[in-house]
Short mmCIF file of C-alpha atoms and ligand atoms in Angstrom, two decimals:
data_model
loop_
_atom_site.label_atom_id
_atom_site.label_comp_id
_atom_site.label_asym_id
_atom_site.label_seq_id
_atom_site.Cartn_x
_atom_site.Cartn_y
_atom_site.Cartn_z
CA MET A 8 149.33 -21.75 -6.28
CA ILE A 9 145.71 -22.16 -7.35
CA TYR A 10 144.32 -25.43 -5.89
CA LEU A 11 141.30 -26.78 -7.78
CA ASP A 12 141.34 -30.43 -6.52
CA THR A 13 139.39 -30.14 -3.25
CA SER A 14 137.66 -33.46 -3.93
CA ALA A 15 141.03 -35.17 -3.53
CA THR A 16 141.73 -33.48 -0.23
CA THR A 17 141.64 -30.11 1.53
CA ALA A 18 144.04 -28.19 3.71
CA MET A 19 143.49 -28.79 7.40
CA TYR A 20 142.26 -25.70 9.28
CA PRO A 21 145.43 -24.35 10.96
CA GLU A 22 143.67 -23.97 14.33
CA ILE A 23 143.31 -27.75 14.46
CA ILE A 24 146.99 -27.72 15.50
CA ASP A 25 145.74 -26.25 18.83
CA ILE A 26 143.26 -29.11 19.16
CA ILE A 27 146.05 -31.64 18.47
CA LYS A 28 148.20 -29.97 21.14
CA LYS A 29 145.33 -29.97 23.63
CA TYR A 30 144.65 -33.69 23.32
CA ALA A 31 148.00 -35.11 22.30
CA VAL A 32 150.32 -33.04 24.59
CA ASP A 33 148.24 -31.46 27.40
CA ASN A 34 145.28 -33.78 27.98
CA TYR A 35 146.89 -36.88 26.48
CA TYR A 36 144.95 -39.37 28.69
CA ASN A 37 143.58 -42.61 27.36
CA PRO A 38 139.80 -42.18 27.24
CA SER A 39 139.33 -45.77 28.45
CA ALA A 40 141.14 -45.12 31.72
CA LEU A 41 139.24 -44.52 34.97
CA TYR A 42 140.82 -41.39 36.46
CA THR A 43 139.04 -38.03 36.12
CA ASN A 44 141.35 -36.56 33.45
CA ALA A 45 140.71 -39.60 31.21
CA LEU A 46 136.97 -39.49 31.90
CA ASN A 47 136.96 -35.86 30.81
CA VAL A 48 138.62 -36.84 27.49
CA ALA A 49 135.98 -39.57 27.01
CA LYS A 50 133.30 -36.96 27.66
CA ASP A 51 134.81 -34.66 25.00
CA ILE A 52 134.69 -37.55 22.48
CA LYS A 53 131.06 -38.14 23.38
CA ASN A 54 130.21 -34.50 22.83
CA ALA A 55 132.03 -34.47 19.49
CA LYS A 56 129.98 -37.46 18.36
CA GLN A 57 126.79 -35.77 19.41
CA LYS A 58 127.75 -32.57 17.57
CA ILE A 59 128.34 -34.55 14.34
CA LEU A 60 124.99 -36.41 14.75
CA ASP A 61 123.24 -33.10 15.31
CA ILE A 62 124.82 -31.45 12.27
CA LEU A 63 124.06 -34.40 10.01
CA HIS A 64 120.62 -34.94 11.63
CA GLY A 65 121.25 -38.57 12.53
CA THR A 66 119.74 -40.72 15.26
CA GLY A 67 122.17 -43.44 16.23
CA ASN A 68 125.88 -43.86 16.71
CA ILE A 69 129.11 -42.88 14.99
CA VAL A 70 132.04 -45.22 14.95
CA PHE A 71 135.28 -43.39 14.32
CA THR A 72 137.74 -45.05 12.00
CA ALA A 73 141.04 -44.19 10.34
CA SER A 74 139.58 -43.22 6.91
CA GLY A 75 136.62 -43.17 4.57
CA THR A 76 138.13 -46.32 3.19
CA GLU A 77 138.02 -48.10 6.53
CA SER A 78 134.41 -46.99 7.13
CA ASP A 79 133.37 -48.36 3.77
CA ASN A 80 135.15 -51.66 4.56
CA MET A 81 133.33 -51.82 7.85
CA ALA A 82 130.01 -51.36 6.11
CA MET A 83 130.76 -53.92 3.39
CA PHE A 84 132.32 -56.62 5.58
CA GLY A 85 130.65 -55.87 8.91
CA SER A 86 127.03 -55.83 7.74
CA LYS A 87 125.27 -59.12 8.27
CA LYS A 88 124.94 -61.52 5.33
CA PHE A 89 122.76 -64.65 5.04
CA LYS A 90 122.67 -67.79 2.97
CA ASP A 91 122.22 -67.14 -0.79
CA CYS A 92 122.15 -63.42 -0.25
CA LYS A 93 123.31 -60.82 -2.75
CA ILE A 94 124.80 -57.36 -2.59
CA LEU A 95 124.07 -54.35 -4.83
CA ILE A 96 126.50 -51.58 -5.55
CA SER A 97 126.58 -49.00 -8.28
CA ASN A 98 129.13 -49.39 -11.07
CA VAL A 99 130.79 -46.05 -10.25
CA GLU A 100 131.38 -46.65 -6.58
CA HIS A 101 134.81 -45.55 -5.28
CA SER A 102 137.44 -48.29 -5.08
CA ALA A 103 136.91 -48.36 -1.30
CA ILE A 104 133.55 -50.03 -2.00
CA TYR A 105 134.29 -51.61 -5.35
CA GLN A 106 137.33 -53.57 -4.15
CA CYS A 107 135.36 -54.84 -1.07
CA ALA A 108 132.65 -56.03 -3.44
CA LYS A 109 135.24 -57.87 -5.52
CA LYS A 110 136.62 -59.53 -2.35
CA LEU A 111 133.12 -60.58 -1.21
CA GLU A 112 132.44 -61.90 -4.69
CA ALA A 113 135.67 -63.99 -4.48
CA GLN A 114 134.35 -65.37 -1.16
CA GLY A 115 131.23 -66.59 -2.99
CA ILE A 116 128.72 -63.79 -2.35
CA GLN A 117 126.74 -62.65 -5.35
CA VAL A 118 127.27 -58.99 -6.24
CA GLU A 119 125.22 -57.09 -8.76
CA TYR A 120 126.39 -53.76 -10.26
CA VAL A 121 123.69 -51.17 -10.83
CA ALA A 122 124.07 -49.08 -14.02
CA CYS A 123 124.46 -45.34 -14.02
CA ASP A 124 123.66 -42.63 -16.48
CA ARG A 125 126.38 -40.62 -18.19
CA PHE A 126 126.56 -38.26 -15.18
CA GLY A 127 127.34 -41.08 -12.72
CA ILE A 128 123.87 -41.10 -11.26
CA VAL A 129 122.20 -44.49 -10.56
CA ASP A 130 119.68 -45.65 -13.13
CA GLU A 131 116.59 -46.07 -10.91
CA ASP A 132 114.90 -48.59 -13.22
CA ASP A 133 117.99 -50.83 -13.17
CA PHE A 134 118.21 -50.43 -9.42
CA LYS A 135 114.59 -51.39 -8.93
CA ALA A 136 114.98 -54.42 -11.28
CA LYS A 137 117.89 -55.67 -9.24
CA LEU A 138 116.17 -55.41 -5.84
CA SER A 139 114.85 -58.71 -4.50
CA SER A 140 114.08 -60.35 -1.19
CA ASN A 141 117.58 -61.92 -0.92
CA VAL A 142 119.46 -58.58 -0.99
CA ALA A 143 121.47 -58.29 2.27
CA LEU A 144 123.30 -55.05 1.53
CA VAL A 145 122.96 -52.08 -0.80
CA SER A 146 125.82 -49.61 -1.10
CA ILE A 147 125.17 -46.57 -3.28
CA MET A 148 127.31 -43.45 -2.95
CA HIS A 149 125.55 -40.20 -2.08
CA ALA A 150 127.65 -38.11 -4.46
CA CYS A 151 129.96 -39.38 -7.12
CA ASN A 152 133.66 -38.47 -6.61
CA GLU A 153 134.22 -38.51 -10.40
CA THR A 154 131.30 -36.36 -11.64
CA GLY A 155 129.72 -34.82 -8.48
CA GLY A 156 126.41 -36.54 -9.48
CA VAL A 157 124.06 -36.81 -6.49
CA ASN A 158 121.87 -39.88 -6.05
CA ASP A 159 118.34 -39.59 -4.67
CA ILE A 160 119.25 -41.70 -1.68
CA GLU A 161 115.90 -41.10 0.07
CA LYS A 162 114.07 -42.58 -2.88
CA LEU A 163 116.50 -45.50 -3.25
CA VAL A 164 116.13 -46.32 0.48
CA LYS A 165 112.33 -46.32 0.14
CA LEU A 166 112.52 -48.64 -2.84
CA THR A 167 114.92 -50.93 -0.92
CA ASN A 168 112.58 -51.08 2.06
CA GLN A 169 109.70 -52.08 -0.18
CA LEU A 170 111.42 -54.56 -2.44
CA ALA A 171 114.33 -55.84 -0.32
CA PRO A 172 113.18 -55.56 3.29
CA ARG A 173 116.07 -57.59 4.72
CA ALA A 174 118.69 -55.27 3.21
CA ILE A 175 120.96 -52.88 5.09
CA PHE A 176 121.34 -49.61 3.15
CA HIS A 177 124.82 -48.06 3.18
CA SER A 178 125.75 -44.83 1.47
CA ASP A 179 129.28 -43.50 0.96
CA GLY A 180 128.91 -39.79 1.79
CA VAL A 181 132.62 -38.93 1.59
CA GLN A 182 132.10 -36.35 -1.20
CA ALA A 183 128.67 -35.19 -0.09
CA VAL A 184 129.35 -34.14 3.54
CA CYS A 185 129.94 -30.39 3.82
CA LYS A 186 129.14 -29.89 0.14
CA MET A 187 125.36 -30.14 0.56
CA PRO A 188 122.98 -30.22 3.55
CA ILE A 189 122.64 -33.78 4.89
CA ASN A 190 119.68 -35.10 6.86
CA LEU A 191 120.47 -38.73 7.75
CA ASN A 192 117.07 -39.26 9.38
CA LYS A 193 115.30 -38.06 6.23
CA LEU A 194 117.58 -40.10 3.93
CA GLY A 195 116.67 -43.17 6.01
CA VAL A 196 120.12 -44.82 5.52
CA ASP A 197 121.25 -47.50 7.93
CA LEU A 198 124.98 -46.74 7.48
CA TYR A 199 126.72 -43.60 6.15
CA THR A 200 130.46 -42.96 5.57
CA PHE A 201 132.34 -39.70 5.89
CA SER A 202 136.02 -38.69 5.88
CA ALA A 203 137.49 -35.61 7.71
CA HIS A 204 140.19 -34.64 5.23
CA LYS A 205 137.60 -33.83 2.62
CA PHE A 206 136.28 -30.97 4.77
CA HIS A 207 139.47 -29.46 6.20
CA GLY A 208 139.87 -31.96 9.04
CA MET A 209 142.83 -34.24 9.61
CA LYS A 210 143.85 -36.95 7.14
CA GLY A 211 143.38 -40.44 8.60
CA VAL A 212 140.05 -39.82 10.35
CA GLY A 213 136.77 -41.23 9.13
CA GLY A 214 133.44 -42.20 10.58
CA LEU A 215 130.62 -44.64 10.00
CA TYR A 216 127.13 -43.54 11.09
CA ILE A 217 125.03 -46.46 12.28
CA LYS A 218 121.31 -45.79 12.53
CA LYS A 219 119.70 -46.62 15.91
CA GLY A 220 118.60 -50.25 15.97
CA VAL A 221 120.98 -51.36 13.22
CA ASN A 222 123.57 -53.99 14.18
CA ILE A 223 126.78 -54.74 12.36
CA ASN A 224 129.82 -56.85 13.24
CA PRO A 225 133.25 -55.45 13.99
CA ILE A 226 136.07 -55.98 11.49
CA ILE A 227 138.84 -54.93 13.94
CA PHE A 228 139.13 -56.78 17.25
CA GLY A 229 140.92 -55.97 20.44
CA GLY A 230 140.23 -53.89 23.53
CA GLY A 231 136.53 -53.31 22.79
CA GLN A 232 136.52 -49.51 22.24
CA GLU A 233 133.63 -47.92 20.35
CA ASN A 234 131.21 -50.36 22.01
CA GLY A 235 133.23 -53.26 20.67
CA LEU A 236 132.72 -52.08 17.07
CA ARG A 237 136.23 -50.73 16.45
CA SER A 238 138.93 -51.69 18.89
CA ALA A 239 141.95 -49.36 19.17
CA THR A 240 142.76 -46.43 21.40
CA GLU A 241 140.75 -43.52 19.98
CA ASN A 242 142.38 -40.85 17.80
CA VAL A 243 141.16 -38.20 20.29
CA SER A 244 142.41 -35.09 18.53
CA GLY A 245 141.30 -36.52 15.19
CA ILE A 246 137.76 -37.15 16.46
CA ILE A 247 137.40 -33.77 18.21
CA SER A 248 138.83 -31.83 15.32
CA THR A 249 136.47 -33.63 12.90
CA ALA A 250 133.46 -32.24 14.76
CA TYR A 251 135.10 -28.77 14.67
CA ALA A 252 135.88 -28.93 10.94
CA LEU A 253 132.41 -30.20 10.05
CA GLU A 254 130.71 -27.35 11.83
CA LYS A 255 133.04 -24.66 10.42
CA THR A 256 132.85 -25.96 6.84
CA TYR A 257 129.05 -26.10 6.88
CA LYS A 258 128.99 -22.50 8.18
CA ASN A 259 131.20 -21.42 5.23
CA LEU A 260 129.38 -23.42 2.53
CA ASP A 261 128.24 -21.07 -0.21
CA ILE A 262 126.38 -23.16 -2.81
CA GLU A 263 125.20 -20.15 -4.80
CA LYS A 264 128.72 -18.88 -5.27
CA ASN A 265 129.93 -22.34 -6.31
CA LYS A 266 127.13 -22.55 -8.88
CA LYS A 267 128.07 -19.23 -10.42
CA ILE A 268 131.72 -20.34 -10.71
CA MET A 269 130.77 -23.68 -12.23
CA ASN A 270 128.42 -22.05 -14.72
CA TYR A 271 131.20 -19.73 -15.91
CA LEU A 272 133.62 -22.67 -16.06
CA GLU A 273 131.31 -24.84 -18.13
CA THR A 274 130.63 -22.06 -20.65
CA SER A 275 134.33 -21.27 -20.90
CA LEU A 276 135.41 -24.92 -21.34
CA ARG A 277 132.83 -25.52 -24.07
CA LYS A 278 134.26 -22.54 -25.96
CA ILE A 279 137.85 -23.74 -25.60
CA VAL A 280 137.19 -27.42 -26.42
CA PRO A 281 133.95 -27.48 -28.44
CA ASN A 282 133.92 -31.28 -28.65
CA CYS A 283 134.54 -31.85 -24.93
CA ILE A 284 132.03 -33.84 -22.93
CA ILE A 285 130.78 -32.38 -19.68
CA ASN A 286 130.24 -35.27 -17.26
CA THR A 287 128.43 -33.19 -14.66
CA ASP A 288 124.73 -32.45 -14.74
CA PHE A 289 124.43 -29.31 -12.65
CA GLN A 290 120.73 -29.86 -11.99
CA ARG A 291 121.56 -33.10 -10.14
CA SER A 292 125.05 -32.64 -8.76
CA LEU A 293 127.19 -31.15 -6.02
CA SER A 294 127.87 -27.49 -6.61
CA ASN A 295 131.64 -27.82 -6.31
CA ILE A 296 132.66 -30.42 -8.95
CA LEU A 297 132.93 -30.14 -12.71
CA SER A 298 134.10 -33.18 -14.62
CA PHE A 299 134.84 -32.96 -18.33
CA SER A 300 136.50 -35.16 -20.95
CA VAL A 301 138.76 -33.94 -23.70
CA PRO A 302 138.98 -36.23 -26.79
CA ASN A 303 142.25 -37.85 -27.93
CA THR A 304 144.20 -36.21 -25.14
CA ARG A 305 145.94 -37.51 -22.05
CA GLY A 306 144.44 -35.61 -19.10
CA GLU A 307 147.69 -36.19 -17.29
CA VAL A 308 149.61 -34.05 -19.83
CA LEU A 309 147.19 -31.12 -19.43
CA LEU A 310 147.44 -31.55 -15.65
CA HIS A 311 151.21 -31.21 -15.75
CA LEU A 312 151.17 -28.26 -18.16
CA LEU A 313 148.79 -26.46 -15.79
CA GLU A 314 150.91 -27.47 -12.81
CA ASP A 315 153.84 -25.65 -14.45
CA LYS A 316 151.65 -22.53 -14.39
CA GLY A 317 150.93 -23.03 -10.70
CA ILE A 318 147.43 -24.49 -11.14
CA ILE A 319 146.45 -27.88 -9.61
CA ILE A 320 143.52 -29.78 -10.99
CA GLY A 321 142.46 -33.43 -10.80
CA THR A 322 142.13 -36.22 -13.36
CA GLY A 323 139.44 -38.85 -13.31
CA SER A 324 140.38 -42.16 -11.71
CA ALA A 325 140.94 -43.54 -15.21
CA CYS A 326 144.28 -41.76 -14.96
CA SER A 327 145.39 -41.99 -11.30
CA ALA A 328 148.84 -42.23 -9.74
CA GLN A 329 148.11 -45.79 -8.70
CA LYS A 330 147.12 -47.35 -12.04
CA ALA A 331 145.23 -46.60 -15.19
CA HIS A 332 141.88 -48.32 -15.54
CA THR A 333 138.78 -47.89 -17.59
CA ARG A 334 136.00 -48.89 -15.15
CA ILE A 335 134.61 -45.37 -14.69
CA PRO A 336 134.75 -44.05 -18.29
CA ILE A 337 133.05 -47.29 -19.42
CA ALA A 338 130.41 -46.95 -16.73
CA LEU A 339 129.77 -43.36 -17.86
CA GLY A 340 129.40 -44.59 -21.43
CA LEU A 341 132.30 -42.54 -22.79
CA SER A 342 133.74 -43.67 -26.09
CA LYS A 343 137.38 -44.71 -26.33
CA GLU A 344 138.79 -41.39 -27.54
CA TYR A 345 137.59 -39.81 -24.33
CA PHE A 346 138.98 -42.44 -21.89
CA ASP A 347 142.27 -40.72 -21.08
CA GLY A 348 141.14 -37.14 -21.14
CA MET A 349 138.95 -37.02 -18.10
CA LEU A 350 139.65 -34.00 -15.89
CA ARG A 351 138.01 -32.82 -12.67
CA ILE A 352 137.86 -29.29 -11.28
CA SER A 353 136.78 -29.20 -7.62
CA ILE A 354 136.48 -25.99 -5.58
CA ASP A 355 135.55 -24.90 -2.07
CA ASN A 356 134.65 -21.82 -0.15
CA SER A 357 138.11 -20.29 -0.53
CA THR A 358 138.13 -20.46 -4.36
CA THR A 359 137.78 -17.02 -6.00
CA PHE A 360 136.45 -15.90 -9.37
CA GLU A 361 139.85 -14.40 -10.15
CA GLU A 362 141.45 -17.85 -9.69
CA ILE A 363 138.90 -19.44 -12.00
CA GLU A 364 139.47 -16.74 -14.64
CA LEU A 365 143.18 -17.40 -14.45
CA PHE A 366 142.60 -21.14 -14.75
CA VAL A 367 140.46 -20.59 -17.88
CA LYS A 368 143.12 -18.39 -19.45
CA GLU A 369 145.90 -20.89 -18.76
CA PHE A 370 143.80 -23.89 -19.73
CA ASP A 371 143.11 -22.15 -23.08
CA ASN A 372 146.89 -21.63 -23.59
CA CYS A 373 147.82 -25.21 -22.57
CA TYR A 374 145.14 -26.76 -24.71
CA LYS A 375 146.17 -24.71 -27.80
CA PHE A 376 149.85 -25.59 -27.17
CA LEU A 377 149.00 -29.29 -26.95
CA SER A 378 146.72 -29.22 -29.99
CA ASN A 379 149.50 -27.62 -32.06
CA ILE A 380 152.03 -30.29 -31.05
CA MET A 381 149.56 -33.02 -31.92
CA LYS A 382 148.76 -31.67 -35.39
N1 LIG B 26 134.81 -42.71 -0.95
C1 LIG B 26 134.81 -41.69 -1.78
C2 LIG B 26 133.56 -41.36 -2.60
C3 LIG B 26 135.95 -40.90 -1.92
O1 LIG B 26 135.95 -39.87 -2.78
C4 LIG B 26 137.11 -41.24 -1.16
C5 LIG B 26 138.36 -40.47 -1.33
O2 LIG B 26 138.62 -39.89 -2.30
C6 LIG B 26 136.99 -42.33 -0.26
C7 LIG B 26 135.85 -43.07 -0.20
C8 LIG B 26 138.17 -42.73 0.56
O3 LIG B 26 138.33 -41.84 1.66
P1 LIG B 26 139.72 -41.82 2.45
O4 LIG B 26 140.66 -41.01 1.62
O5 LIG B 26 139.41 -41.11 3.72
O6 LIG B 26 140.13 -43.21 2.67
#
């Protein structure tokens, strides 16, 4: 099987099973307990946190959660609001942010949606125009899960500090972490989300970075773990394996190889479907995602034809297993005939040129087959 949907999830490193055994079977102690074995587990969690902060160059704290989605919810609901405040998000944010914004809107908080260009990158003029002194929270994703487009977060944070000094700046880094170098101190963000299963860690483990000096409220209450910010007995093996996976994946990251693969892919796709639209601008994107839209075609059909050949690719969220919606294609400015035909190829370090060549060959066959049927 050729797996080209690494933005959806990745395979967990098999050696993480040893970490799970170590902390779930051998050293299974509750890190909040007072005996030495438990204190040792608490120390291992502390070291894992510090390792993550060091790799991402952050100064502050990390609260571990059960997903990127939960971290995004914590940022959206836990950050402090004030009377007559407003929130800014981009119009291509992942549902984990977008649905929180909709909920906050229903609760009476004003939300403004910042426009993007056709590559899913925030329009800086529109962003600037929407900043004002009553902005309490800005949430702009670091890299877009649909197109791979990377926002200039450092610049957006600076603009926010100038024009909306009361605002907390959150960035959803779920797709960016381990795909590009991250320096949280340099970015200047107050809050930053990541999710372990996107970089070969376990599913169901996420984190929210909180810059030193920034205060947010908890959204889960109970025994007061994580300094009262996220009650629940810690997912010890999840946390420790996240630090392991982060370090290993960064060591393996080969941006130049990814770029070569993507370059070849783009050229090949343009030949096969001359009127396709490439939604990724490689000058301003992650090196591992290529999004393209095929006109008058259901991406889902191509996906299943390729699946029959043993190749897995992704569709855009306009065509997901949950429900079909048009928010993203509209935000990207695609015209109607391209709505259903959005496809996403996402790779990682293990992807080979041979696999990509095979994908191109099979995609060509599947597209020709489909075009003949539709004649
Ligand atoms: N944010 C972005 C940008 C994502 O791509 C995803 C997952 O695809 C999430 C949030 C949600 O992360 P999780 O699957 O860990 O809940």
